[in-house]
Amino acid sequence: MNILLTGGAGYIGSHTAIELYKAGHSAVVVDNLSNSNPESLRRAGRIVGREIPFVRADVRDREAMDRVFGENRIDAVIHFAGLKAVGESVEKPLEYYENNMNATFVLLEAMRSHGCKNIIFSSSATVYGDPQIIPITEECPKGHCTNPYGQTKSMLEEVLMDVQRADREWNVILLRYFNPIGAHPSGTMGENPNGIPNNLMPYITQTAVGIRKELGVFGNDYDTHDGTGVRDYIHVCDLAAGHVAALKAIERKCGIGIYNLGTGHGYSVLDVVRAFVKVNGVEVPYSIKPRRAGDIATCYCNPAKAKAELGWEAKYGIEEMCRDSWNWQKNNPEGY
Ligand code: NAD
Ligand code: UFG
């Protein structure tokens, strides 16, 4: 299939492009580069031995999207494009609602008018809020999202399901990602955050390489085995492969599908720090800081549905995630 990747120059999209080509698909990327660098796609192209077609455009630009659909036969869309920083979304709610909602509306209208009715959407474990069931299954009710970013994911899930209910020819897959970390094993591609990282792993790697003085561990008084927050970290290449598996379900005309993409294992902040230090033989100085507003104690999934229905499961463990994150950071201390 030929797949349109919105936001495909970003962290998850660029790794997914590689998995698509490896599986015999091809891709076209549309990205406005608001949080990415096209070098990611050049490097992905080197890995797959093909130049990955890239259009610099905003998904909210209907004319540009019409051109993309007019000039390419698109069989399905993987919709990664969106703003994703939780804290920033609290400070700039309007920017987040405007970008994430409007980009999806314009995309869906362009898809409809060009007869493309297959979409995979990047959703997030954040839609479960403070989860009522651990490990989280897809049946766990959606919770109250404490930030505008999470609200956009939750609302867009509803929009996409309504579109499918109104026209059963649509196939809509909602992939709820847990915590993607790691990088391509080549060490040439990885996560490239702007400014001070919000997320744990890039903060750890930047501390290990000397860009940051020490990691702040946000709270050690949670109800977890060591008091620090527990998450379901998943290697970005495993996550990318989950999209290839979801495309097979679209080929089988799945209607609506909702899947957790995680490993099913929960690791605390200190578990991750210890694994990183052990695997890579580097120091990660840290100190305990107050809890971060909006954080929950524990979030990990039951990934059985994705295994049963998509035939997908994560292959990499926490040690490989730590190894590949470090390999990327130490080879590319300034990012792309
Ligand atoms: P990323 O920021 O690296 O990639 C998103 C890309 O979208 C960027 O390249 C950005 O330039 C682009 N973009 C944003 N708005 C756009 C617009 N209007 N038009 C065109 N391009 C636009 O983020 P990522 O980590 O690769 O995340 C991809 C998707 O997965 C996002 O939707 C994100 O919300 C979701 N997600 C990410 C995580 C995570 O922890 N990384 C977890 C759950 C869900
Ligand atoms: N943490 C620290 N110090 C840091 C950064 C994070 O101790 O400098 C802790 C957090 O408190 C949390 C854990 O590390 O306990 C993971 O935090 P991240 O910020 O890496 O990830 P979150 O689970 O908070 O959120 C991420 C994405 C969201 C997404 C969610 C679920 O940022 O967009 O995973 O997929 F919704």
Coordinates of C-alpha atoms and ligand atoms in Angstrom, one line a residue:
M1 CA 0.0 0.0 0.0
N2 CA 1.0 3.6 -0.4
I3 CA 0.6 5.4 2.9
L4 CA 0.4 9.1 3.7
L5 CA 2.2 9.8 7.0
T6 CA 1.1 13.2 8.4
G7 CA 3.7 14.3 10.9
G8 CA 6.0 11.6 9.4
A9 CA 9.2 13.6 9.9
G10 CA 8.7 13.3 13.7
Y11 CA 10.0 10.8 16.2
I12 CA 7.5 8.0 15.7
G13 CA 6.6 8.8 12.1
S14 CA 10.2 8.6 10.8
H15 CA 10.7 5.2 12.5
T16 CA 7.3 4.0 11.2
A17 CA 8.4 5.0 7.6
I18 CA 11.3 2.5 7.9
E19 CA 9.0 -0.3 9.1
L20 CA 6.6 0.4 6.2
Y21 CA 9.3 0.1 3.6
K22 CA 10.7 -3.0 5.3
A23 CA 7.2 -4.6 5.0
G24 CA 7.0 -3.7 1.2
H25 CA 4.8 -0.6 1.5
S26 CA 5.7 2.9 0.3
A27 CA 5.0 6.2 2.0
V28 CA 4.5 10.0 1.4
V29 CA 5.3 12.3 4.3
V30 CA 3.5 15.6 4.9
D31 CA 5.0 17.6 7.8
N32 CA 5.2 21.3 8.6
L33 CA 8.4 20.7 10.5
S34 CA 7.1 22.6 13.5
N35 CA 8.7 20.0 15.7
S36 CA 11.0 18.1 13.4
N37 CA 13.9 18.1 11.0
P38 CA 13.7 16.6 7.5
E39 CA 17.1 15.1 8.2
S40 CA 15.2 12.3 10.0
L41 CA 13.7 11.3 6.6
R42 CA 17.0 11.5 4.8
R43 CA 18.4 9.1 7.3
A44 CA 15.4 6.8 7.2
G45 CA 15.8 6.8 3.4
R46 CA 19.4 5.7 3.7
I47 CA 18.3 2.8 6.0
V48 CA 15.6 1.6 3.5
G49 CA 17.7 2.4 0.4
R50 CA 15.0 4.6 -1.1
E51 CA 14.3 8.3 -0.9
I52 CA 11.2 8.9 1.1
P53 CA 8.9 11.4 -0.7
F54 CA 8.4 14.5 1.5
V55 CA 6.0 17.5 1.2
R56 CA 6.6 20.4 3.5
A57 CA 3.0 21.5 4.3
D58 CA 0.6 22.1 7.1
V59 CA -2.2 19.5 7.4
R60 CA -4.6 22.4 8.1
D61 CA -3.9 23.7 4.5
R62 CA -6.7 22.2 2.5
E63 CA -5.3 23.2 -0.9
A64 CA -1.9 21.6 0.0
M65 CA -3.7 18.4 1.1
D66 CA -5.8 18.3 -2.0
R67 CA -2.6 18.5 -4.0
V68 CA -1.1 15.6 -2.1
F69 CA -4.1 13.4 -2.6
G70 CA -4.4 14.6 -6.3
E71 CA -0.8 13.8 -7.1
N72 CA -0.5 10.5 -5.2
R73 CA -2.6 7.4 -5.0
I74 CA -3.0 7.1 -1.2
D75 CA -4.4 3.8 0.1
A76 CA -4.4 4.7 3.8
V77 CA -3.3 7.5 6.1
I78 CA -1.4 7.3 9.4
H79 CA -2.1 10.5 11.2
F80 CA 0.8 11.4 13.5
A81 CA 0.7 15.2 13.0
G82 CA -0.1 17.1 16.2
L83 CA 1.4 19.1 19.0
K84 CA 2.2 16.8 21.9
A85 CA 3.8 18.6 24.9
V86 CA 1.5 18.1 27.9
G87 CA 2.7 21.1 29.9
E88 CA 2.8 23.4 27.0
S89 CA -0.8 22.5 26.2
V90 CA -1.9 23.7 29.6
E91 CA -0.2 27.1 28.9
K92 CA -1.4 27.3 25.3
P93 CA -4.7 25.5 25.1
L94 CA -6.0 27.4 22.1
E95 CA -2.9 26.5 20.0
Y96 CA -3.3 22.9 20.9
Y97 CA -7.0 22.6 20.2
E98 CA -6.7 24.7 17.0
N99 CA -3.8 22.7 15.6
N100 CA -4.8 19.1 16.6
M101 CA -8.5 19.4 15.9
N102 CA -8.4 21.5 12.7
A103 CA -5.6 19.4 11.2
T104 CA -7.7 16.3 11.7
F105 CA -10.9 17.9 10.3
V106 CA -9.1 19.1 7.2
L107 CA -7.4 15.8 6.7
L108 CA -10.7 13.9 7.0
E109 CA -12.4 16.2 4.6
A110 CA -9.6 15.8 2.1
M111 CA -9.7 12.0 2.5
R112 CA -13.4 11.9 2.0
S113 CA -13.3 14.0 -1.2
H114 CA -10.5 11.9 -2.6
G115 CA -12.2 8.6 -1.7
C116 CA -9.6 7.5 0.8
K117 CA -11.4 6.0 3.8
N118 CA -8.6 4.2 5.8
I119 CA -7.0 5.9 8.7
I120 CA -4.8 5.0 11.7
F121 CA -4.7 7.6 14.4
S122 CA -2.0 8.2 17.0
S123 CA -3.8 8.2 20.2
S124 CA -2.4 7.9 23.7
A125 CA -2.7 6.2 27.0
T126 CA -3.5 9.6 28.3
V127 CA -7.1 9.1 27.2
Y128 CA -7.5 6.7 30.2
G129 CA -6.8 9.6 32.6
D130 CA -6.1 8.1 36.1
P131 CA -7.0 4.5 34.9
Q132 CA -9.6 2.5 36.8
I133 CA -8.1 -0.8 35.8
I134 CA -4.4 -1.9 35.9
P135 CA -3.2 -3.3 33.6
I136 CA -5.3 -1.2 31.3
T137 CA -7.4 -3.0 28.8
E138 CA -9.2 -1.2 25.9
E139 CA -12.4 -1.8 27.8
C140 CA -11.2 0.5 30.6
P141 CA -13.4 3.6 30.5
K142 CA -11.8 6.7 29.2
G143 CA -11.0 9.0 32.1
H144 CA -10.8 12.7 32.8
C145 CA -7.8 14.2 30.9
T146 CA -6.1 16.8 33.0
N147 CA -4.7 18.7 30.0
P148 CA -5.7 20.1 26.6
Y149 CA -3.4 17.8 24.8
G150 CA -5.1 14.7 26.2
Q151 CA -8.5 16.2 25.5
T152 CA -7.7 16.6 21.8
K153 CA -6.8 12.9 21.6
S154 CA -9.9 11.9 23.4
M155 CA -12.2 14.1 21.3
L156 CA -10.5 13.1 18.1
E157 CA -11.1 9.5 18.9
E158 CA -14.8 10.3 19.1
V159 CA -14.8 12.3 15.9
L160 CA -13.1 9.4 14.0
M161 CA -15.5 6.8 15.3
D162 CA -18.5 9.0 14.4
V163 CA -17.1 9.4 10.8
Q164 CA -16.9 5.6 10.6
R165 CA -20.4 5.1 12.0
A166 CA -21.8 7.5 9.4
D167 CA -20.1 5.7 6.5
R168 CA -19.3 2.0 7.2
E169 CA -16.8 2.0 4.3
W170 CA -14.3 3.7 6.6
N171 CA -11.7 1.7 8.5
V172 CA -10.5 3.6 11.6
I173 CA -7.8 2.3 13.9
L174 CA -7.1 4.1 17.1
L175 CA -3.7 3.2 18.5
R176 CA -3.2 4.2 22.1
Y177 CA 0.5 4.4 22.6
F178 CA 2.0 4.0 26.0
N179 CA 5.5 5.5 26.5
P180 CA 7.7 5.3 23.4
I181 CA 11.4 5.5 24.0
G182 CA 14.5 4.0 22.3
A183 CA 15.8 4.7 18.8
H184 CA 16.7 2.9 15.6
P185 CA 19.4 0.4 16.4
S186 CA 21.7 2.0 13.7
G187 CA 22.2 4.9 16.1
T188 CA 21.4 7.3 13.2
M189 CA 17.8 8.2 14.2
G190 CA 16.1 8.9 17.4
E191 CA 14.1 11.4 19.4
N192 CA 15.1 15.0 18.9
P193 CA 13.4 17.2 21.4
N194 CA 13.5 21.0 21.1
G195 CA 14.9 22.7 24.3
I196 CA 14.6 21.1 27.7
P197 CA 13.1 17.7 27.4
N198 CA 9.7 17.0 29.0
N199 CA 9.9 13.3 28.9
L200 CA 12.0 11.0 31.0
M201 CA 14.3 9.2 28.5
P202 CA 15.6 12.2 26.6
Y203 CA 16.2 13.9 30.0
I204 CA 18.2 10.8 31.0
T205 CA 20.3 10.7 27.8
Q206 CA 21.0 14.4 27.9
T207 CA 22.1 14.1 31.5
A208 CA 24.4 11.2 30.7
V209 CA 26.0 13.1 27.8
G210 CA 26.5 16.2 30.0
I211 CA 24.0 18.6 28.5
R212 CA 21.9 18.5 31.7
K213 CA 23.5 18.5 35.2
E214 CA 21.1 16.0 36.8
L215 CA 17.8 14.3 36.3
G216 CA 15.0 15.5 38.6
V217 CA 12.9 12.5 39.7
F218 CA 9.3 13.8 40.1
G219 CA 8.1 12.4 43.3
N220 CA 9.1 9.3 45.4
D221 CA 6.0 9.0 47.5
Y222 CA 3.7 7.4 45.0
D223 CA 2.0 4.1 45.8
T224 CA 4.5 2.0 43.7
H225 CA 7.2 -0.5 44.6
D226 CA 9.8 2.3 45.1
G227 CA 7.6 5.4 45.3
T228 CA 8.4 6.7 41.8
G229 CA 6.0 6.7 38.8
V230 CA 5.5 3.5 36.9
R231 CA 5.0 3.5 33.1
D232 CA 4.9 1.1 30.2
Y233 CA 7.9 2.0 28.1
I234 CA 7.9 0.6 24.5
H235 CA 10.7 0.6 22.0
V236 CA 9.8 3.0 19.1
C237 CA 10.7 0.3 16.6
D238 CA 8.1 -2.0 18.2
L239 CA 5.6 0.8 18.1
A240 CA 6.4 1.4 14.5
A241 CA 5.8 -2.3 13.7
G242 CA 2.4 -2.0 15.4
H243 CA 1.3 0.4 12.6
V244 CA 2.3 -2.2 9.9
A245 CA 0.2 -4.8 11.8
A246 CA -2.7 -2.3 11.9
L247 CA -2.5 -1.8 8.2
K248 CA -3.1 -5.5 7.7
A249 CA -6.3 -5.2 9.7
I250 CA -7.4 -2.3 7.5
E251 CA -6.8 -4.5 4.4
R252 CA -9.2 -7.0 6.1
K253 CA -11.7 -4.2 6.4
C254 CA -11.8 -4.0 10.2
G255 CA -14.3 -1.1 10.7
I256 CA -13.3 0.4 14.0
G257 CA -10.4 -1.0 15.9
I258 CA -8.9 0.3 19.2
Y259 CA -5.6 -1.1 20.5
N260 CA -3.2 -0.5 23.3
L261 CA 0.4 -0.5 22.1
G262 CA 2.6 -1.2 25.0
T263 CA 4.7 -4.1 26.4
G264 CA 2.5 -4.9 29.4
H265 CA 5.4 -4.3 31.8
G266 CA 5.6 -1.4 34.2
Y267 CA 9.0 0.2 35.1
S268 CA 9.5 2.9 37.7
V269 CA 11.6 6.0 37.1
L270 CA 14.4 4.5 39.2
D271 CA 14.1 1.2 37.4
V272 CA 14.7 3.0 34.1
V273 CA 17.6 5.0 35.5
R274 CA 19.2 1.8 36.9
A275 CA 18.7 -0.2 33.7
F276 CA 20.2 2.7 31.7
V277 CA 23.3 3.0 34.0
K278 CA 23.8 -0.8 34.0
V279 CA 23.5 -1.4 30.2
N280 CA 25.5 1.7 29.1
G281 CA 28.1 2.0 31.9
V282 CA 27.5 5.7 32.3
E283 CA 26.5 7.8 35.2
V284 CA 23.1 9.5 35.5
P285 CA 23.1 11.8 38.5
Y286 CA 19.6 12.5 39.9
S287 CA 17.8 14.0 42.8
I288 CA 14.3 13.7 44.1
K289 CA 12.0 16.6 43.3
P290 CA 8.3 17.3 44.1
R291 CA 5.6 15.5 42.1
R292 CA 4.8 17.0 38.7
A293 CA 1.3 18.3 38.4
G294 CA -1.0 16.0 36.5
D295 CA 1.1 12.9 36.9
I296 CA -0.4 9.6 37.9
A297 CA 1.3 6.8 39.9
T298 CA 1.0 3.8 37.6
C299 CA 0.1 3.3 33.9
Y300 CA 0.8 0.1 32.0
C301 CA -1.4 -1.9 29.7
N302 CA -2.6 -5.3 28.9
P303 CA -1.5 -5.7 25.2
A304 CA -3.4 -9.0 24.7
K305 CA -5.9 -7.5 22.2
A306 CA -3.3 -6.3 19.8
K307 CA -1.6 -9.7 20.0
A308 CA -4.8 -11.6 19.4
E309 CA -6.3 -9.4 16.7
L310 CA -3.3 -7.8 15.0
G311 CA -0.7 -10.5 15.6
W312 CA 1.6 -7.9 17.1
E313 CA 3.6 -7.8 20.3
A314 CA 6.6 -5.9 21.5
K315 CA 9.9 -7.7 21.0
Y316 CA 12.3 -5.4 22.7
G317 CA 12.9 -5.1 26.5
I318 CA 13.9 -2.2 28.7
E319 CA 17.7 -2.9 28.2
E320 CA 17.5 -2.6 24.4
M321 CA 15.4 0.5 24.8
C322 CA 18.1 2.0 27.1
R323 CA 20.9 0.8 24.8
D324 CA 19.4 2.3 21.6
S325 CA 18.4 5.6 23.3
W326 CA 22.0 6.1 24.4
N327 CA 23.5 4.9 21.1
W328 CA 21.5 7.7 19.3
Q329 CA 22.3 10.4 21.9
K330 CA 26.1 9.7 22.1
N331 CA 26.5 9.6 18.3
N332 CA 24.3 12.7 17.8
P333 CA 24.8 14.9 20.9
E334 CA 23.2 17.8 19.1
G335 CA 20.4 15.8 17.6
Y336 CA 19.8 16.0 13.8
Ligands
NAD1 P1 6.7 14.6 17.0 O1 6.5 16.0 17.5 O2 8.1 14.1 16.9 O3 6.0 14.4 15.6 C1 4.8 15.0 15.3 C2 5.0 15.7 13.9 O4 3.9 16.4 13.5 C3 6.2 16.7 14.0 O5 7.1 16.4 13.0 C4 5.5 18.1 13.7 O6 6.3 18.9 12.9 C5 4.3 17.6 12.9 N1 3.1 18.5 12.9 C6 2.5 19.1 14.0 N2 1.4 19.8 13.6 C7 1.4 19.7 12.2 C8 0.5 20.3 11.3 N3 -0.5 21.1 11.6 N4 0.8 20.0 10.0 C9 1.8 19.2 9.6 N5 2.7 18.7 10.5 C10 2.4 18.9 11.8 O7 5.9 13.6 18.0 P2 5.9 12.0 18.1 O8 6.4 11.6 19.4 O9 6.5 11.4 16.9 O10 4.3 11.8 18.1 C11 3.6 11.4 17.0 C12 2.1 11.3 17.4 O11 2.0 10.3 18.4 C13 1.5 12.6 17.9 O12 0.2 12.7 17.5 C14 1.6 12.4 19.4 O13 0.6 13.1 20.1 C15 1.3 10.9 19.5 N6 1.8 10.3 20.8 C16 3.1 10.5 21.1 C17 3.5 9.9 22.3 C18 5.0 10.1 22.8 O14 5.3 10.0 23.9 N7 5.9 10.5 21.9 C19 2.7 9.2 23.2 C20 1.4 9.0 22.7 C21 0.9 9.6 21.5
UFG2 N1 9.8 12.0 35.0 C1 10.7 12.4 35.9 N2 11.6 13.3 35.5 C2 11.6 13.9 34.3 C3 10.6 13.5 33.3 C4 9.7 12.5 33.7 O1 10.8 11.9 37.0 O2 12.4 14.8 34.0 C5 8.8 10.9 35.4 C6 7.4 11.3 35.3 O3 7.0 11.9 36.5 C7 6.7 10.0 35.1 C8 7.7 9.2 34.2 O4 8.9 9.9 34.4 O5 6.5 9.3 36.3 C9 7.4 9.3 32.7 O6 7.2 10.7 32.3 P1 7.1 11.1 30.8 O7 7.0 12.6 30.8 O8 8.3 10.6 30.1 O9 5.8 10.4 30.2 P2 4.3 10.5 30.7 O10 3.9 9.2 31.1 O11 4.1 11.6 31.7 O12 3.6 11.0 29.4 C10 3.9 10.4 28.1 C11 3.7 11.4 27.0 C12 2.3 11.7 26.9 C13 1.5 10.5 26.7 C14 1.7 9.5 27.8 C15 1.0 8.2 27.6 O13 4.4 12.6 27.3 O14 2.1 12.5 25.7 O15 3.1 9.3 27.9 O16 1.3 7.7 26.4 F1 0.2 10.8 26.7

